[in-house]
Structure formats: structure tokens, C-alpha cells
Tab-separated table of C-alpha atoms and ligand atoms in Angstrom:
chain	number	residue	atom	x	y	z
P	1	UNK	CA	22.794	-6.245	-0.586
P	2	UNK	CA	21.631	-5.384	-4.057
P	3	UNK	CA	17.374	-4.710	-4.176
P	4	UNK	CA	15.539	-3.829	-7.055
P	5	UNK	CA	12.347	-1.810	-6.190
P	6	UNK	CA	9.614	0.676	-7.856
P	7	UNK	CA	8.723	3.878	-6.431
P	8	UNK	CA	6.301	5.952	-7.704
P	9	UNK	CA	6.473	4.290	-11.132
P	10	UNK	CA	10.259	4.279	-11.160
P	11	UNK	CA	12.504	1.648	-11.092
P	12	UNK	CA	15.587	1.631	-8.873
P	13	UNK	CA	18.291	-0.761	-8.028
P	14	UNK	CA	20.136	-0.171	-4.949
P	15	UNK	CA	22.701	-1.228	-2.938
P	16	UNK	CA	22.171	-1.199	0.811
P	17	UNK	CA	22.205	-2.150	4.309
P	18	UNK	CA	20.015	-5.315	4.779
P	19	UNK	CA	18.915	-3.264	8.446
P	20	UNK	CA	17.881	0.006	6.415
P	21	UNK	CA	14.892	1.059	7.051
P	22	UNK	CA	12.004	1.781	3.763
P	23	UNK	CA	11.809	4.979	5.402
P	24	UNK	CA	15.440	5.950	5.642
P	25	UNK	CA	16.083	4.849	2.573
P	26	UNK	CA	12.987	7.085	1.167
P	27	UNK	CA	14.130	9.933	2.915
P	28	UNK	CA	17.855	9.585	2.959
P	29	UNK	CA	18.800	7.569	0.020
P	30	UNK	CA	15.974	8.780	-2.828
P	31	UNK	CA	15.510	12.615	-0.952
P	32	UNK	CA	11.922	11.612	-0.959
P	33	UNK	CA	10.955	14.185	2.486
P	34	UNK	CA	7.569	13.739	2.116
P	35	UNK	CA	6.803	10.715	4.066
P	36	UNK	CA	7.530	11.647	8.260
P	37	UNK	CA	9.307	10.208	10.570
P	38	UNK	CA	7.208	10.522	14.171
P	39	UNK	CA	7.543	7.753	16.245
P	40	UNK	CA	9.200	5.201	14.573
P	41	UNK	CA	7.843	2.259	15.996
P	42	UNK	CA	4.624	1.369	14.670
P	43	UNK	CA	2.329	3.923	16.007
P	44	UNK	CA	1.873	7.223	15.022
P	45	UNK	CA	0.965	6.180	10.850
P	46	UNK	CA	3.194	9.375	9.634
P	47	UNK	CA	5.515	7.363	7.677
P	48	UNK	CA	2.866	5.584	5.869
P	49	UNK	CA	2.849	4.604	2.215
P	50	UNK	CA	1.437	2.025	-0.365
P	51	UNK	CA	3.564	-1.132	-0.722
P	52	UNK	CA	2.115	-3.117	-3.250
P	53	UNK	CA	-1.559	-1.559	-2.727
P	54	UNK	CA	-1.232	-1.632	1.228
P	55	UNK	CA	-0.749	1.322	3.467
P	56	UNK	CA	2.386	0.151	5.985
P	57	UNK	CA	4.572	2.040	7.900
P	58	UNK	CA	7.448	2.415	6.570
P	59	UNK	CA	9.455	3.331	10.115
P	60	UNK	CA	8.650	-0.914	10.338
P	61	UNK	CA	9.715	-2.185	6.412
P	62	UNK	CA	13.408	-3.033	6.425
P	63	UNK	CA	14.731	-2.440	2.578
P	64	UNK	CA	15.327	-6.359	1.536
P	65	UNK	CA	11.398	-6.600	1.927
P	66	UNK	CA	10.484	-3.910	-0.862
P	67	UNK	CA	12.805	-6.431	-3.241
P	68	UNK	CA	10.163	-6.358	-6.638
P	69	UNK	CA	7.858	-4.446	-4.565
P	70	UNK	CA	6.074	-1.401	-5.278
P	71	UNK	CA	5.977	1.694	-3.878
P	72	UNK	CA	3.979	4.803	-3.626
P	73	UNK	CA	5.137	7.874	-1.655
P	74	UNK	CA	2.753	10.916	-1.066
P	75	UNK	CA	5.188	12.387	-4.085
P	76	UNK	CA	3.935	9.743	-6.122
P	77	UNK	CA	-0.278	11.055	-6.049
P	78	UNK	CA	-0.116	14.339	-8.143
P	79	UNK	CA	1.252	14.426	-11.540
P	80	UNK	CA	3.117	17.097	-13.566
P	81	UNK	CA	-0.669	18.858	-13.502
P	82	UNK	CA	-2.642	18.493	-11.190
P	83	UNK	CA	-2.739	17.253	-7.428
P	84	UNK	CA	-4.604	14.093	-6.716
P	85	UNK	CA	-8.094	14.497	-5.605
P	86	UNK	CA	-7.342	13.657	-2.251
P	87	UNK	CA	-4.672	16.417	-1.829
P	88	UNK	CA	-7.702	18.576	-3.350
P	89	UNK	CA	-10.476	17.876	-1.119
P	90	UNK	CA	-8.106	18.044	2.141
P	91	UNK	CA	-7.192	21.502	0.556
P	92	UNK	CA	-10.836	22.385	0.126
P	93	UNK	CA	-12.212	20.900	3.182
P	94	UNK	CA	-9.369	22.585	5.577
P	95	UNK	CA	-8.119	19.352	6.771
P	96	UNK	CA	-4.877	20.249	7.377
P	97	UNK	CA	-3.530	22.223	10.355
P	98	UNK	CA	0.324	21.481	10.870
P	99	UNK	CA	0.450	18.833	8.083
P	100	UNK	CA	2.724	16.655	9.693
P	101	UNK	CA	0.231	14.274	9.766
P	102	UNK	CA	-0.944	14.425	6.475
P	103	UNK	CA	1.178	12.692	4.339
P	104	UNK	CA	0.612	9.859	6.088
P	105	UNK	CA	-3.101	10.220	6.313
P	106	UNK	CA	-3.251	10.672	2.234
P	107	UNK	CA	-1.775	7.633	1.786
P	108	UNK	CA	-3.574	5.696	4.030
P	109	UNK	CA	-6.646	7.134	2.317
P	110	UNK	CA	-5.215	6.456	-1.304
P	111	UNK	CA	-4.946	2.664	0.047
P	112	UNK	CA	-8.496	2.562	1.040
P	113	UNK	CA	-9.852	4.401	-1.614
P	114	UNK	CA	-7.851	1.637	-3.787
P	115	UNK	CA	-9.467	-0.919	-2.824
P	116	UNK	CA	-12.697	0.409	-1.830
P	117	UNK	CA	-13.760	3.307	-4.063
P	118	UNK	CA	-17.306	4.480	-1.767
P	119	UNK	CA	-16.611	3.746	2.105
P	120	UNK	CA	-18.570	4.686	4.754
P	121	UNK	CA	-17.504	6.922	7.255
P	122	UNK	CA	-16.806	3.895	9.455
P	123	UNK	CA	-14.474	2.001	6.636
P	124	UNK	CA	-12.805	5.563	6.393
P	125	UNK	CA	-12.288	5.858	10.374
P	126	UNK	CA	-10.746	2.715	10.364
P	127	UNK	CA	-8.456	2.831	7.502
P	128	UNK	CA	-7.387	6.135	9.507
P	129	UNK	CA	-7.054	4.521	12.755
P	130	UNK	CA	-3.253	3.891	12.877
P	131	UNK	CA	-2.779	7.596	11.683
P	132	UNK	CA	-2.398	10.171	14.560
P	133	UNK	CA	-3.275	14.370	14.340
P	134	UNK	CA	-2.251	15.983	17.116
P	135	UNK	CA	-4.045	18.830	16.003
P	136	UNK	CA	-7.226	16.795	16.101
P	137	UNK	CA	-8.302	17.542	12.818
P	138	UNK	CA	-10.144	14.047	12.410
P	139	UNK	CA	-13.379	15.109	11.165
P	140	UNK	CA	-12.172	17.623	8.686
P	141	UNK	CA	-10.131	14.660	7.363
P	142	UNK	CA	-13.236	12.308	7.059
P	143	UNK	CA	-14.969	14.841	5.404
P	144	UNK	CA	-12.176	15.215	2.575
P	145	UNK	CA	-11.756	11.524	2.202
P	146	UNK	CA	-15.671	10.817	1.637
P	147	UNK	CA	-16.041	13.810	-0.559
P	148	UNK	CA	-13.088	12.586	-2.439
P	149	UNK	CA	-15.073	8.955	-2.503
P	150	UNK	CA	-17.870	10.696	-3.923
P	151	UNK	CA	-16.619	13.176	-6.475
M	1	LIG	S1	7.077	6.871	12.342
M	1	LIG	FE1	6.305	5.018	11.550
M	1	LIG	S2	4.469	4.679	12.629
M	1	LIG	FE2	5.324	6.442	13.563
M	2	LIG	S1	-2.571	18.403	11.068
M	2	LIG	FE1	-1.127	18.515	12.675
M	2	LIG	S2	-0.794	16.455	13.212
M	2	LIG	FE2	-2.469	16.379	11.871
């Protein structure tokens, strides 16, 4: 089926499988690698990016729902210049050990952040909570996201 979508500001029309997944055709289709595949069912929040302002999972968006939807991929936060403060703070604050999480975790972050420019740590543990480290790195990751909320 033929979709017509935005991702990160650009607009694409596409023809494909009405059981593709918005991650496969990220990844696949538009070579956008940043956003991971872990799980794929629901719970591990790697594959998470903004669909029209919301953080979903993208392992669980088939492509006829992104249909005049908008997208943002963790290639979409920096520009030509400079990264987005997010990707600064994590970098300052250490909060990334293997980084497979992290894409994920930025854009859940970005979502919040969105919508709610000064959380408290509690808003920003719970905006996290469908985002898994398995390095742990969880309060290194709070810290970046409220310093990034406070800059
Ligand atoms: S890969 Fe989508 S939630 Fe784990
Ligand atoms: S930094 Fe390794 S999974 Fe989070």
C-alpha cells in the first residue's frame, strides 16, 4: 500500500507491506540504524521514537499507522552543527556505557522534555520506565535528562 509519512522533517511516500513494521521500515527501508531493535515486543523501549510528539515503540507501529504521521528518529535531534542538548548532557554526564540503550532513552527523553520542559526526577523516571540499560546506568541518565531540563 502507498503511505505518505514525515521523518525527521522529511517527507516520504512509500510503497509497502501493510505488516511492515515502523521499525523495519526505519532501519531497512530509509537506512535509518539508529533506532535498535532488542526485544521486539513491547518491552525493552530501544526502538523508541516520537510519533506525532509521543515516544512509542516502534518494534509495535505497523507502517499504514504512520500514514500523515510524524516522525522523529534519534537522527532527527542534532542538526548539521551541533548535537541536541540531550545527546550533550548524556555525553557530559557519562550516561552512556554500551549505548544500545540510548537511542531509545534520548527519545523517550526528547518526548518528555516536549511536553514537559522542567520534570522532576519522578516525571523523568517514569517517562524512562519502558526503557531498559542493562548496564544499569539509570542514574547517570536522570542526571543528564534533568540537567538538560535545566540548562
Ligand atoms: S525492540 Fe521495541 S520495545 Fe524492545
Ligand atoms: S548503556 Fe548499555 S544498555 Fe544502557
Amino acid at each position: 500500500m502507498l503511505i505518505e509519512f514525515k521523518v525527521n522533517a522529511k517527507q516520504y511516500k512509500m510503497d509497502v507491506c501493510p505488516t511492515m513494521r515502523l521499525l523495519d521500515l526505519l532501519r531497512e527501508e530509509l537506512r535509518l540504524t539508529g533506532t535498535k531493535e532488542g526485544c521486539g515486543e513491547g518491552e525493552c523501549g530501544s526502538c523508541t521514537v516520537i510519533m506525532e510528539g509521543k515516544a512509542v515503540n516502534s518494534c509495535l507501529v505497523l507502517a499504514p499507522q504512520i500514514c500523515g504521521k510524524e516522525i522523529i528518529t534519534v537522527e532527527g535531534l542534532a542538526d548539521d552543527r551541533e548535537l541536541d542538548l540531550l545527546q550533550q548532557k548524556f555525553m557530559e554526564h557519562s550516561a552512556v556505557e554500551c549505548g544500545f540503550c540510548t537511542p531509545g532513552m534520548l527519545m523517550s527523553a526528547k518526548a518528555l522534555l516536549m511536553k514537559n520542559p522542567h520534570p522532576t526526577d519522578e516525571e523523568i523516571r517514569t517517562a524512562i520506565a519502558g526503557n531498559l540499560c542493562r548496564c544499569a546506568g539509570y542514574s547517570k541518565i536522570v542526571a543528564a535528562i534533568k540537567d538538560a531540563a535545566d540548562a
